[in-house]
Amino acid sequence: MKKIIFVIICLLTISLYAEKLDLNTASLEELLQLPISANQAKDIYDYRFYVKYFETIFELREIESVDQKTLNILKSLVIVSHFDDRDDTATRRDEIYYLLERLGSNEGLQEGMSDVWEDHLMAPQNINKLTFSEILNFPNVSAIDAAAILKRRARGDTLSNIRDLRHTPGISYYGAKNLGNYVHFKDKYLNNKHYSKEKNNYYHVARKLYKRPSPIGEVMCTPYVWVGKLADYGFIIPEKRFYFDYQMKYKDSPYDGDAQEMYQESMVRFAEDSPNSTNQSYWGYFDMNFDRAEVMNKIRFRFKNELKAGLLFDSEKGANFTDLSFGESKYFVGYENDLNLFGRNNFKIYAGNYRATFGEGLVMENTDYYSPRKTGFGFNKRITGIIGDVSRTQEYSLKGLALDWKTEDFNLVFFISDDDKDAVIYDSNGNDSLDIDDDAFSFITMTKRFSNDELEDAEFYFNDYAGNDNFVKIAPRLDAINEKLIGGHFAYSPFIGTHLGFSGYEAIYSRDFVVPEGVDLRNLLISDIEYAADKWKITDNEVSAMYSTKSAEFGDRNFRRVFGVDWRTVLHNISFQGEYAELYTTQTFSNNFFSKILGRKKNRSPKALLMSAFAQYDNVYFLSLYRDYDLDFDNPYQRSFSESNRYDDTVFEKLKYGLNNTLLGDIYNNAAQPSAEKGFYFETRYQFHRMWTLSKAYLDIWERKSDARKGVRFEGKLEFKPIHQLRFKLRFKEQVKRYEDDLDRGKSQADELELKCLTYLSNFDKIQLGYIYTRVNQPPYLSILSNPAEPGGADMAQANTLTDGDMIYVDYTHRFNENLKMVGSFSFWYANGASFWDFEDIELDFEQTDKGWKTWFNLHSKISNNLYLSLKYKYKQFKTREIEFREYNDIPDSGEYYFKTVERKENIIRLQLDWKF
């Protein structure tokens, strides 16, 4: 009886609403039928069209021609329904805004991948049609999760909703939760009854349905939103939509501390008299105090999930405010579609700039950015295969044509590239000039890409001071080498969760890479020839092992070849994966292969190996990883797991002030290759109680190949959550270098402890209090003294053997309304020689000053349905450390060896604008 009464009430309500005219949907002709004048009807229509939709009937009084009498007449004749003028894309964007905000702020390593993930967020894919590798490419999805889905599909089951996905046997909670944002569960078609063959336009179909009475509680909306709601009536609509994304980023602090230090180092160390000492460095010569602006403009187009294109215009880093011309540009055009050859498969073709990644990153992963301890799991994902690239990667960008054909059984990739690369060249022919006939020393990713004319003018200027015997004989050059690269990848999957793949490439260079040997190499890099042998350390073996196309052992060749094999298999809840790669040093593959068979070690190719195992359970996972990279495995496109990047602790890092050209510091500053290492890595996460979670813990034990230094690093994060609104977090990190020998002069130990208290407030606000204490125990280096002895005195110099420091901070998030929020922080630190990493919402800041404080805030605003703004301001005040360098035991009277404490202030602005429709 109650059900009958409820149905009757609903029918009466619908009939009542059907008799009245909706002011938010009525046409002008319908408004003219009301007992009002034509002018009033026209004013009502114009108000809705040009001003806004009505929220209440009383807003009619805001129209000048509608008086109270007219309003009283209309009250019984019209209604005002809730109207949403957003289309389905804007609605979807609002639902996942927090995810888009996180992806949009990514820079560097994940910038290109974020574009792909954002596309999938806005246009989810059918989970019932995706291949193993396509599922695995989604963030925070493991191979075990992907295999579980495919095994269920192989049994004939179709995933119908998110609950169905979560109940898939073998899938993890986090894997299903993350996948739910990127996939849907059935395609969208149109019922033939409503399909308009004449116009072939789904908008018009939706408009017809839009005229139908709305169910109780249904939101009245535009015809475009009805397109998204037709599935509720049994209609399915193919995605035929055009997407446009524009992003602008502005930052007025283009240089970090290492880069600024490099540019400020003097290039005129041997001049007895310098009339203008402020111009003895690149910083002074180019007047880089006014280099503030860095602007990036990125545009991406997409039609459905098939036709894609992108453009990137990036200003020169550190451009002057008066000159914001765009120096770098990238583009791509791509087509992706499902084919019906040999079953369901996906075909991609990209022209222009693209990104290629395979296996564990030993052979190919072309990005300019380095990420330590990149496991390939969790949030350290790799998107394998080919994708369009309009990220800020410049030096190792591939430009040409790439094909990617993927089925459930195999994957075939072919790519070619022809691009000019920046490189360091030196006076190899001895004619006292740097010209086109000189050899190259290495690739280099330059922090600021000065033009070749600017670099030559600066070098000529510095040579005037240094004299002809000390001219700048090694320097970076833009587009110094043309690289023609051809490569491919083939993988076969005999059954679900298992594949065996082969990857490789050959790069042919227009100029030879030649690394001098022995004394010649030291004298080329180090300016002070008299002390070059003393300044050259065992860690510089990594420099000596750099790749040469010409050598006495391997002859003359103008190419670099790298080949590898990768594998993966899933057994129940454990996945095993790995990759093996070799850098071939002989002219042909067969020569190298048969020398291995015959046991000849003379032409042994440098190799790299990485293997890992991942076990996944409901509340815990375990990851173990082993890597072994030869010292001379110099593959510029290697981005595999490592503890540090290449050239760590070499002259490019430790001796920037003593290099023949200080710009060589960028070889280390922007190094993207991993260091030559051998070691084991273990990682886990374990929720052992509802309130207690070991959110992450890892242990890394490794040996650096350049000097056989053994190190160990541990970090653990523990979280206690007594109630949902309150969390306490503890983090402890310890790293020991040379742990095997307590008496070794190179032994050091660094400890860091962090305590946090986080509370969630109403309206998604939150506040966090934190404290960090760090301590470093290091050997008594003679070059940096805290209490230097006076010449001729009886006092003994005291070394800085123990440094410690601490930081206290407050982080907060406040939402003013659903369209505006502010994230900010206050922090104070006393370092005393220690250093801290501080995460500032969307970027990291490295604190290595004596003491100071800073505050910053970031405003995130949704200006309109399609326009988003992020504005960050940071004020920083700090004191630099007092440091006195000793030129061995001879203290210079003056010059660059003494740095007194200086108080500095910084004001930094960062702006990001996103326009999406």
Tab-separated table of N, CA, C and O in Angstrom, residues 331-336 347-358 364 366 385-389 398-405 411-418 485-489:
chain	number	residue	atom	x	y	z
A	331	TYR	N	57.188	19.185	-30.370
A	331	TYR	CA	55.863	18.891	-30.890
A	331	TYR	C	55.730	17.396	-31.159
A	331	TYR	O	56.730	16.670	-31.261
A	332	PHE	N	54.503	16.940	-31.273
A	332	PHE	CA	54.246	15.574	-31.732
A	332	PHE	C	52.847	15.505	-32.311
A	332	PHE	O	51.955	16.291	-31.979
A	333	VAL	N	52.669	14.561	-33.210
A	333	VAL	CA	51.363	14.208	-33.757
A	333	VAL	C	51.275	12.691	-33.690
A	333	VAL	O	52.194	11.986	-34.122
A	334	GLY	N	50.189	12.192	-33.128
A	334	GLY	CA	50.067	10.751	-32.960
A	334	GLY	C	48.685	10.239	-33.281
A	334	GLY	O	47.691	10.978	-33.212
A	335	TYR	N	48.643	8.974	-33.655
A	335	TYR	CA	47.365	8.308	-33.927
A	335	TYR	C	47.375	6.954	-33.233
A	335	TYR	O	48.327	6.177	-33.377
A	336	GLU	N	46.323	6.675	-32.453
A	336	GLU	CA	46.175	5.404	-31.774
A	336	GLU	C	44.789	4.850	-32.085
A	336	GLU	O	43.803	5.588	-32.056
A	347	PHE	N	47.282	-0.130	-32.046
A	347	PHE	CA	48.334	0.352	-32.936
A	347	PHE	C	48.552	1.838	-32.688
A	347	PHE	O	47.601	2.612	-32.597
A	348	LYS	N	49.830	2.253	-32.562
A	348	LYS	CA	50.193	3.647	-32.366
A	348	LYS	C	51.214	4.061	-33.407
A	348	LYS	O	52.096	3.285	-33.769
A	349	ILE	N	51.120	5.288	-33.829
A	349	ILE	CA	52.155	5.890	-34.658
A	349	ILE	C	52.328	7.343	-34.213
A	349	ILE	O	51.351	8.074	-34.072
A	350	TYR	N	53.568	7.728	-33.963
A	350	TYR	CA	53.874	9.077	-33.504
A	350	TYR	C	54.966	9.674	-34.374
A	350	TYR	O	55.946	9.001	-34.723
A	351	ALA	N	54.784	10.940	-34.705
A	351	ALA	CA	55.783	11.704	-35.443
A	351	ALA	C	56.120	12.951	-34.645
A	351	ALA	O	55.254	13.554	-34.013
A	352	GLY	N	57.388	13.341	-34.682
A	352	GLY	CA	57.849	14.471	-33.895
A	352	GLY	C	58.613	13.982	-32.685
A	352	GLY	O	59.388	13.023	-32.756
A	353	ASN	N	58.397	14.608	-31.543
A	353	ASN	CA	59.067	14.207	-30.306
A	353	ASN	C	58.260	13.127	-29.601
A	353	ASN	O	57.049	13.250	-29.452
A	354	TYR	N	58.931	12.104	-29.175
A	354	TYR	CA	58.256	11.003	-28.502
A	354	TYR	C	59.155	10.458	-27.404
A	354	TYR	O	60.348	10.738	-27.329
A	355	ARG	N	58.534	9.655	-26.549
A	355	ARG	CA	59.250	9.034	-25.444
A	355	ARG	C	59.166	7.522	-25.586
A	355	ARG	O	58.081	6.979	-25.816
A	356	ALA	N	60.304	6.852	-25.444
A	356	ALA	CA	60.380	5.396	-25.574
A	356	ALA	C	60.947	4.814	-24.284
A	356	ALA	O	61.994	5.257	-23.811
A	357	THR	N	60.268	3.831	-23.730
A	357	THR	CA	60.695	3.187	-22.484
A	357	THR	C	60.421	1.699	-22.570
A	357	THR	O	59.325	1.295	-22.978
A	358	PHE	N	61.410	0.906	-22.161
A	358	PHE	CA	61.265	-0.547	-22.204
A	358	PHE	C	61.919	-1.163	-20.971
A	358	PHE	O	62.911	-0.645	-20.450
A	364	MET	N	66.681	1.757	-22.719
A	364	MET	CA	66.075	2.975	-23.240
A	364	MET	C	65.008	3.522	-22.302
A	364	MET	O	64.048	2.829	-21.957
A	366	ASN	N	64.206	7.695	-22.363
A	366	ASN	CA	64.792	8.987	-22.723
A	366	ASN	C	64.132	10.140	-21.973
A	366	ASN	O	63.070	10.627	-22.327
A	385	GLY	N	56.643	1.482	-23.658
A	385	GLY	CA	56.139	1.682	-25.007
A	385	GLY	C	56.432	3.085	-25.508
A	385	GLY	O	57.398	3.733	-25.082
A	386	ILE	N	55.594	3.571	-26.400
A	386	ILE	CA	55.784	4.862	-27.055
A	386	ILE	C	54.655	5.803	-26.652
A	386	ILE	O	53.483	5.446	-26.696
A	387	ILE	N	55.015	7.023	-26.272
A	387	ILE	CA	54.034	8.075	-26.005
A	387	ILE	C	54.569	9.382	-26.587
A	387	ILE	O	55.775	9.543	-26.775
A	388	GLY	N	53.674	10.313	-26.885
A	388	GLY	CA	54.088	11.633	-27.342
A	388	GLY	C	54.777	12.400	-26.228
A	388	GLY	O	54.443	12.229	-25.045
A	389	ASP	N	55.718	13.254	-26.582
A	389	ASP	CA	56.537	13.921	-25.573
A	389	ASP	C	56.577	15.426	-25.796
A	389	ASP	O	57.196	15.900	-26.749
A	398	LEU	N	63.880	12.295	-28.172
A	398	LEU	CA	63.935	11.623	-29.466
A	398	LEU	C	62.977	12.322	-30.421
A	398	LEU	O	61.847	12.655	-30.043
A	399	LYS	N	63.426	12.531	-31.640
A	399	LYS	CA	62.632	13.280	-32.611
A	399	LYS	C	62.668	12.553	-33.943
A	399	LYS	O	63.723	12.414	-34.552
A	400	GLY	N	61.513	12.075	-34.368
A	400	GLY	CA	61.452	11.327	-35.616
A	400	GLY	C	60.124	10.629	-35.742
A	400	GLY	O	59.060	11.244	-35.612
A	401	LEU	N	60.167	9.301	-35.960
A	401	LEU	CA	58.969	8.506	-36.190
A	401	LEU	C	59.032	7.257	-35.319
A	401	LEU	O	60.087	6.626	-35.192
A	402	ALA	N	57.892	6.878	-34.717
A	402	ALA	CA	57.832	5.697	-33.861
A	402	ALA	C	56.529	4.952	-34.101
A	402	ALA	O	55.463	5.566	-34.225
A	403	LEU	N	56.619	3.618	-34.175
A	403	LEU	CA	55.467	2.742	-34.347
A	403	LEU	C	55.415	1.777	-33.177
A	403	LEU	O	56.442	1.249	-32.741
A	404	ASP	N	54.197	1.520	-32.689
A	404	ASP	CA	54.015	0.621	-31.554
A	404	ASP	C	52.769	-0.217	-31.808
A	404	ASP	O	51.649	0.306	-31.853
A	405	TRP	N	52.976	-1.526	-32.004
A	405	TRP	CA	51.863	-2.445	-32.265
A	405	TRP	C	51.794	-3.415	-31.099
A	405	TRP	O	52.761	-4.129	-30.807
A	411	ASN	N	54.303	-7.607	-28.603
A	411	ASN	CA	54.449	-6.160	-28.724
A	411	ASN	C	55.633	-5.890	-29.655
A	411	ASN	O	56.734	-6.396	-29.431
A	412	LEU	N	55.395	-5.101	-30.692
A	412	LEU	CA	56.438	-4.776	-31.656
A	412	LEU	C	56.566	-3.263	-31.749
A	412	LEU	O	55.580	-2.566	-32.001
A	413	VAL	N	57.780	-2.762	-31.541
A	413	VAL	CA	58.043	-1.321	-31.567
A	413	VAL	C	59.226	-1.058	-32.487
A	413	VAL	O	60.230	-1.779	-32.458
A	414	PHE	N	59.086	-0.017	-33.285
A	414	PHE	CA	60.185	0.437	-34.137
A	414	PHE	C	60.230	1.954	-34.070
A	414	PHE	O	59.192	2.616	-34.146
A	415	PHE	N	61.427	2.519	-33.929
A	415	PHE	CA	61.527	3.972	-33.846
A	415	PHE	C	62.842	4.454	-34.467
A	415	PHE	O	63.869	3.752	-34.429
A	416	ILE	N	62.790	5.632	-35.043
A	416	ILE	CA	63.970	6.296	-35.600
A	416	ILE	C	63.968	7.742	-35.107
A	416	ILE	O	62.917	8.326	-34.852
A	417	SER	N	65.165	8.301	-34.982
A	417	SER	CA	65.302	9.674	-34.491
A	417	SER	C	66.481	10.330	-35.180
A	417	SER	O	67.508	9.689	-35.443
A	418	ASP	N	66.321	11.604	-35.462
A	418	ASP	CA	67.397	12.414	-36.043
A	418	ASP	C	67.351	13.764	-35.342
A	418	ASP	O	66.468	14.576	-35.595
A	485	LEU	N	69.486	7.880	-34.703
A	485	LEU	CA	69.249	6.722	-33.857
A	485	LEU	C	68.148	5.859	-34.454
A	485	LEU	O	67.118	6.369	-34.907
A	486	ILE	N	68.370	4.564	-34.450
A	486	ILE	CA	67.364	3.606	-34.887
A	486	ILE	C	67.287	2.514	-33.830
A	486	ILE	O	68.316	2.048	-33.325
A	487	GLY	N	66.078	2.133	-33.455
A	487	GLY	CA	65.929	1.141	-32.395
A	487	GLY	C	64.609	0.416	-32.488
A	487	GLY	O	63.753	0.726	-33.327
A	488	GLY	N	64.453	-0.560	-31.619
A	488	GLY	CA	63.230	-1.335	-31.625
A	488	GLY	C	63.086	-2.188	-30.382
A	488	GLY	O	63.999	-2.279	-29.552
A	489	HIS	N	61.937	-2.804	-30.283
A	489	HIS	CA	61.633	-3.668	-29.146
A	489	HIS	C	60.637	-4.712	-29.607
A	489	HIS	O	59.675	-4.408	-30.324
